[in-house]
CSV table of C-alpha atoms and ligand atoms in Angstrom, one decimal:
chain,number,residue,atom,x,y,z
C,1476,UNK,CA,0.0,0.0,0.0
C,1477,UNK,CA,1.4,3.6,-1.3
C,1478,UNK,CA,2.3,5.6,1.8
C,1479,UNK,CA,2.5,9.6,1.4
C,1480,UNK,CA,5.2,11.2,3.3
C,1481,UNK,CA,5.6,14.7,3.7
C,1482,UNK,CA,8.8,15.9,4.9
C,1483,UNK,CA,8.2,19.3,6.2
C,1484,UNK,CA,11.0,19.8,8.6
C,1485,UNK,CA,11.4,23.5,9.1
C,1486,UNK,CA,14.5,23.9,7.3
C,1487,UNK,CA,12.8,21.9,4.3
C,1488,UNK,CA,9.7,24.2,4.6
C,1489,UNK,CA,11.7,27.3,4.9
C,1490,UNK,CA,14.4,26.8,1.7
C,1491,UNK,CA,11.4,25.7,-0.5
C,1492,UNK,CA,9.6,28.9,0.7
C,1493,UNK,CA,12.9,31.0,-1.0
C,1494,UNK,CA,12.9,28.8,-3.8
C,1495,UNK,CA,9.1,29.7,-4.9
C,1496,UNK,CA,9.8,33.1,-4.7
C,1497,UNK,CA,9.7,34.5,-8.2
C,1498,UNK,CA,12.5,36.7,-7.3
C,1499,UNK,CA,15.1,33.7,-6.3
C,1500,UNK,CA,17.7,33.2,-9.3
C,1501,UNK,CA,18.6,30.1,-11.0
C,1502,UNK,CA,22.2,29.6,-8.9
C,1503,UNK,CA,19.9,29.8,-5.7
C,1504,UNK,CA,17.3,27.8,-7.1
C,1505,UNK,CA,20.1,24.8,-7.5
C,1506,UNK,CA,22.0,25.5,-4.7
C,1507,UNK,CA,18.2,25.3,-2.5
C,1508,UNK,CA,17.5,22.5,-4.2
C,1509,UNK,CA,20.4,20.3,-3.6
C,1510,UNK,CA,20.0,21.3,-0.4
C,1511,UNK,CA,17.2,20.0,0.0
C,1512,UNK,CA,17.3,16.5,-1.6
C,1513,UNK,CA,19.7,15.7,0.8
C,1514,UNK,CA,18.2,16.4,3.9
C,1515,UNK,CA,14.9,14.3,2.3
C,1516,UNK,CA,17.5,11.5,1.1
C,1517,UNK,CA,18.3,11.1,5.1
C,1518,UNK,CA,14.6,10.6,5.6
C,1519,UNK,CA,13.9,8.3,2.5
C,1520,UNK,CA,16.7,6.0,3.3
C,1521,UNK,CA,16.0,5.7,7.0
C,1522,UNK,CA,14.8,2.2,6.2
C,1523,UNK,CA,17.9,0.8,4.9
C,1524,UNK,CA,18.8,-2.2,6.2
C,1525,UNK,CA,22.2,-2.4,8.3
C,1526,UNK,CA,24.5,-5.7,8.4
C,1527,UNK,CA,27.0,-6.6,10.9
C,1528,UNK,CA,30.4,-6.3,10.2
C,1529,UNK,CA,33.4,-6.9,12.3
C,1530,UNK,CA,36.3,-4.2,12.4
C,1531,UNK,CA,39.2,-3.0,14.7
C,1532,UNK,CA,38.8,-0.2,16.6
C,1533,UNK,CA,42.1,1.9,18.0
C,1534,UNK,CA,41.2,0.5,21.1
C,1535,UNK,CA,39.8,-3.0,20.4
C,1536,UNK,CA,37.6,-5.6,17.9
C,1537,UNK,CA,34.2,-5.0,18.0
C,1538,UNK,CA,31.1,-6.0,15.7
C,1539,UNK,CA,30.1,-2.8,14.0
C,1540,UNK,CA,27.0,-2.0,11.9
C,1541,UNK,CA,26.8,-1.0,8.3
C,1542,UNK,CA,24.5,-0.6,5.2
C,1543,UNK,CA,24.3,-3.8,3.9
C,1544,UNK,CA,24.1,-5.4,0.7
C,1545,UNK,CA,21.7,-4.2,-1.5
C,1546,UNK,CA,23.2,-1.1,-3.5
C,1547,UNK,CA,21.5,2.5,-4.3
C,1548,UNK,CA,20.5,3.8,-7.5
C,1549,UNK,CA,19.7,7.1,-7.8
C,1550,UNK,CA,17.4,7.8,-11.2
C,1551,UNK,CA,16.5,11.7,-12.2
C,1552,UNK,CA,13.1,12.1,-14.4
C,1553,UNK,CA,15.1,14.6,-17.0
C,1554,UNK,CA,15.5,17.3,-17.1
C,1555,UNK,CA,14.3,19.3,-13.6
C,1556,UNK,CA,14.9,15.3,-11.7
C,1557,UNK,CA,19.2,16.8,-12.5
C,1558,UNK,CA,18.6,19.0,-9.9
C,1559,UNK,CA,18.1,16.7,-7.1
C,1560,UNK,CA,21.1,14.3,-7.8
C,1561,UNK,CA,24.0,15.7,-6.4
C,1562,UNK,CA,22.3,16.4,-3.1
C,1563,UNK,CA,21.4,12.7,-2.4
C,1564,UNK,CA,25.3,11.9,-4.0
C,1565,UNK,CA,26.6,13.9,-1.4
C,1566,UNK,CA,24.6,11.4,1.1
C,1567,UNK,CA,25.4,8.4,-0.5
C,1568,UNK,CA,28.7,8.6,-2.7
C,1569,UNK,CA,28.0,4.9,-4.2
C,1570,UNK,CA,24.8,5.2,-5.9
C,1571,UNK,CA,24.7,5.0,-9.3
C,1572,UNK,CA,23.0,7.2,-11.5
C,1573,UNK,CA,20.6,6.4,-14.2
C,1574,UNK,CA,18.2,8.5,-16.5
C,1575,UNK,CA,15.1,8.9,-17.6
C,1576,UNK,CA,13.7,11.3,-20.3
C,1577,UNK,CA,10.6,12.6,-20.6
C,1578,UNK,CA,8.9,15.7,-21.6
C,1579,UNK,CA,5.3,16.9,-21.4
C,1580,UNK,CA,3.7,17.1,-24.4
C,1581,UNK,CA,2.6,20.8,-24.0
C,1582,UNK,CA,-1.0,20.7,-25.5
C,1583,UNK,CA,-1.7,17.0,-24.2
C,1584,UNK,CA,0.1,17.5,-20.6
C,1585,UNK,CA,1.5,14.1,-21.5
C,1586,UNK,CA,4.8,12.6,-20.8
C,1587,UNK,CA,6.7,11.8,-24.0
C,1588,UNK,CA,9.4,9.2,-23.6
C,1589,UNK,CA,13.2,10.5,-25.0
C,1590,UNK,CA,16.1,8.6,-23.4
C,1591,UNK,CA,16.4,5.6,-20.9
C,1592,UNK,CA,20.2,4.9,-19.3
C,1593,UNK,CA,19.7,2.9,-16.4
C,1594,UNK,CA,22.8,1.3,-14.6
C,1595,UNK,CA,22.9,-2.7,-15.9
C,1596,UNK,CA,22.4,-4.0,-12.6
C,1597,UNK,CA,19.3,-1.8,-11.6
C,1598,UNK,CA,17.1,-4.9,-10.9
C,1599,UNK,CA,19.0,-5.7,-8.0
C,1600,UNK,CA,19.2,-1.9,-6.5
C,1601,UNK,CA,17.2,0.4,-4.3
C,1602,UNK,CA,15.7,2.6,-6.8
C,1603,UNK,CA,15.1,6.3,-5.6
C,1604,UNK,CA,13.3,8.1,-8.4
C,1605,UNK,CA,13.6,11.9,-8.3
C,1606,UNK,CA,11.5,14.9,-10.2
C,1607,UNK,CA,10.9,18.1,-8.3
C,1608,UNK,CA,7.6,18.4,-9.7
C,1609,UNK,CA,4.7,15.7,-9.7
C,1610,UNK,CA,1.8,17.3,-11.4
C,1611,UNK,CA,-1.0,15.2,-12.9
C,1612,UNK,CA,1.4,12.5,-12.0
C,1613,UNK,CA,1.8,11.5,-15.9
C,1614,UNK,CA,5.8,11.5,-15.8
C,1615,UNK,CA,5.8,9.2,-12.2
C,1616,UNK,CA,3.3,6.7,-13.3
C,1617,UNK,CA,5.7,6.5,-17.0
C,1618,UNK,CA,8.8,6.5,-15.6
C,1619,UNK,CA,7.6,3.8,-13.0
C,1620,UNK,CA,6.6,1.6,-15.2
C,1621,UNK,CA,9.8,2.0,-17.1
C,1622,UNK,CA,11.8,1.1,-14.1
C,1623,UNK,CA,9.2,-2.0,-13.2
C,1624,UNK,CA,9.7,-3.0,-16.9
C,1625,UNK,CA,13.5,-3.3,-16.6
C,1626,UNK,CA,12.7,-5.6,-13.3
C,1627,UNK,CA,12.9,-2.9,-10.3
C,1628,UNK,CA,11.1,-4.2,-7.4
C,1629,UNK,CA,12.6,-1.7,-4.8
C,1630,UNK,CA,11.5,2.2,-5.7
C,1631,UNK,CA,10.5,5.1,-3.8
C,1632,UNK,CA,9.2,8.3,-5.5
C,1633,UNK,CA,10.8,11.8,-4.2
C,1634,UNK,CA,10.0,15.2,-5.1
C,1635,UNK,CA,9.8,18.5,-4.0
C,1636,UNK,CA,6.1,19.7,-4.5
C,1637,UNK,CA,3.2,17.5,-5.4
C,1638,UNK,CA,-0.8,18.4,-6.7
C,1639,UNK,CA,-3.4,16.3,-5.7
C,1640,UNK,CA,-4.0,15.3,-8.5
C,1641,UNK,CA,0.0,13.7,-9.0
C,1642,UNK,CA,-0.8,12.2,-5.9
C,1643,UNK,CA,-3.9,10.7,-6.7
C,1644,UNK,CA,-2.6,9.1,-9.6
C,1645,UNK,CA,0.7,7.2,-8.8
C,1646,UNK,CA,-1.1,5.4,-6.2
C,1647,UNK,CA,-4.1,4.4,-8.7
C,1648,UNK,CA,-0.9,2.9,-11.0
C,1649,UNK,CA,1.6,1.8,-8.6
C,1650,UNK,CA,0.1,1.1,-5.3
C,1651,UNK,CA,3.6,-0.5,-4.3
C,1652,UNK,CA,5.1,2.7,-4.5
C,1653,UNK,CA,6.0,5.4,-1.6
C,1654,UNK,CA,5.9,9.0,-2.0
C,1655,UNK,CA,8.0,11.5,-0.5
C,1656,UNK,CA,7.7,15.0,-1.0
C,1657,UNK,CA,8.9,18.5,0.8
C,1658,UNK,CA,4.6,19.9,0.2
C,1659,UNK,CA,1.2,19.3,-0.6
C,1660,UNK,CA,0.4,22.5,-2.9
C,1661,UNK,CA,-3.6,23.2,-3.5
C,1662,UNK,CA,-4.3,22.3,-7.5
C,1663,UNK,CA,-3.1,22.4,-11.3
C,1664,UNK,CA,-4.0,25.7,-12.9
C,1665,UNK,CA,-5.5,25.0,-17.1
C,1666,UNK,CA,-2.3,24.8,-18.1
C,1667,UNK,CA,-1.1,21.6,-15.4
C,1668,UNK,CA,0.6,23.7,-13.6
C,1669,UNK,CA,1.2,23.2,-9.7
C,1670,UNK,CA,-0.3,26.2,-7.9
C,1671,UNK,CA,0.7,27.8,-6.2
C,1672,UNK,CA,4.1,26.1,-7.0
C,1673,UNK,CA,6.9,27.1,-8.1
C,1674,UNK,CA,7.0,27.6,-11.4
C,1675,UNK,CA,8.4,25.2,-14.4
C,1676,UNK,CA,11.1,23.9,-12.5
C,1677,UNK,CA,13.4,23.0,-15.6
C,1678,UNK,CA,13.3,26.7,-16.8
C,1679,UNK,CA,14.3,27.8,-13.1
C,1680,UNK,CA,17.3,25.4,-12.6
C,1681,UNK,CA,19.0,25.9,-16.3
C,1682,UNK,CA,18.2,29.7,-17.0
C,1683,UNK,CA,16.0,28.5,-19.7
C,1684,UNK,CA,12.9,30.5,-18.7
K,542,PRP,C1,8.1,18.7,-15.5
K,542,PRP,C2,8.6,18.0,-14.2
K,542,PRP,C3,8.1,16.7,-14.3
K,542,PRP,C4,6.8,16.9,-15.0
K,542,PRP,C5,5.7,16.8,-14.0
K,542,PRP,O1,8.9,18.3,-16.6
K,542,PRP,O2,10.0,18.1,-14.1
K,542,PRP,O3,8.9,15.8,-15.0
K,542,PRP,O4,6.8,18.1,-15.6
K,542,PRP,O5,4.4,16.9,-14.6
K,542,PRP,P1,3.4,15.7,-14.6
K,542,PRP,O6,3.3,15.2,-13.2
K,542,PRP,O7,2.1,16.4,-15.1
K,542,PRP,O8,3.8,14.7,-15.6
K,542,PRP,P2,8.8,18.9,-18.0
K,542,PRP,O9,8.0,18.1,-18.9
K,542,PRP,O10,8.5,20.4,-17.9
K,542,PRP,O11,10.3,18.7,-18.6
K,542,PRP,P3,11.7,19.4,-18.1
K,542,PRP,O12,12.0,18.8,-16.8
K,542,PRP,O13,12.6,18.9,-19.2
K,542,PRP,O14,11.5,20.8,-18.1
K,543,URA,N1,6.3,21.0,-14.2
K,543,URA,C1,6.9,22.0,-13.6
K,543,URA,O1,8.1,22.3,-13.8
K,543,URA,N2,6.1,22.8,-12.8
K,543,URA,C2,4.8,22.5,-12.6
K,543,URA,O2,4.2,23.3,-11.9
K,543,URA,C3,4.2,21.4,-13.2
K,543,URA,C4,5.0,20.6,-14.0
């Protein structure tokens, strides 16, 4: 069953509050959201499993703990999904990256499928797929069943800000499937846009407004 976690620790809540200012710049807008993806990653991997392991201390042997086996992979819906990768790298330095393209068709508000690069081992990883923006939830449900397809049995859902609507969806779709996100925003405006958002969160972190 599809859990919904919002992560609104006070630093979370107050960076995100800078970042939907209009007036915040792209370098800002990166820096904030980096920022951010990490301190989520240390909530969205508080369930990793820890193994025993036994090492020597300055002082003497003892039986240690450690993350255990089953490896990270950290996958970025492109473009805006870019944006939350080196954060959650800083936290865990192994993870390997793969990609997913998609863009939204912008009459349809459909995801369009452009480029899949997925490490070759992915079935057997922890999958934490990132976008900053889930919408109507087109791109999440798509680029879950991508992942699913290619035998990932382990995923999580992060992003930023989330509609109702995105998180109406993904559950319908993938019921398996956790979401984590920084805040609940009220709606989609006509054009499936979150609202009150932050804007189109591509534009904001490459300049290409
Ligand atoms: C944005 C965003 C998500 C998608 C969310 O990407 O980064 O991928 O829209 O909308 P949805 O939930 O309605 O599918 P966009 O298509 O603008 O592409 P970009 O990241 O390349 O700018
Ligand atoms: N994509 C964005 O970048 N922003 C939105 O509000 C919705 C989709």
């Amino acid at each position: 069953m599809s859990t919904l976690h919002i992560i609104d620790h006070p630093l979370i809540v107050h960076k995100l509050s800078i970042m939907r200012n209009k007036k915040t710049g792209s370098k800002d807008f990166r820096e904030l959201l980096n920022e951010i993806a990490m301190l989520m990653g240390y909530e969205i991997t508080r369930d990793l499993p820890l193994e025993d392991i036994v090492i020597d201390t300055p002082l003497t042997k003892m039986t240690a703990k450690t993350v255990s086996g089953k490896k990270l992979a950290i996958v970025p819906i492109l473009r805006a999904g870019l944006g939350m990768v080196e954060g959650l790298q800083r936290l865990v330095p192994v993870a390997k990256v793969g990609h997913i393209g998609l863009y939204r068709d912008p009459e349809t508000h459909t995801p369009v499928e452009y480029y899949c690069k997925l490490p070759s081992d992915i079935e057997n990883r922890i999958v934490i797929l990132v976008d900053p923006m889930l919408a109507t939830g087109g791109s999440a449900v798509d680029a879950l069943t991508m992942l699913k397809a290619r035998g990932c049995e382990h995923i999580r859902f992060m992003c930023l800000v989330a509609a109702p609507e995105g998180v109406k969806k993904v559950p319908e779709a993938h019921p398996d499937i956790d979401i984590y996100t920084a805040a609940l925003d009220e709606c989609l405006n006509e054009h499936a846009y979150i609202v009150p958002g932050l804007g189109d969160a591509g534009d904001r972190i490459f300049g290409t407004l």
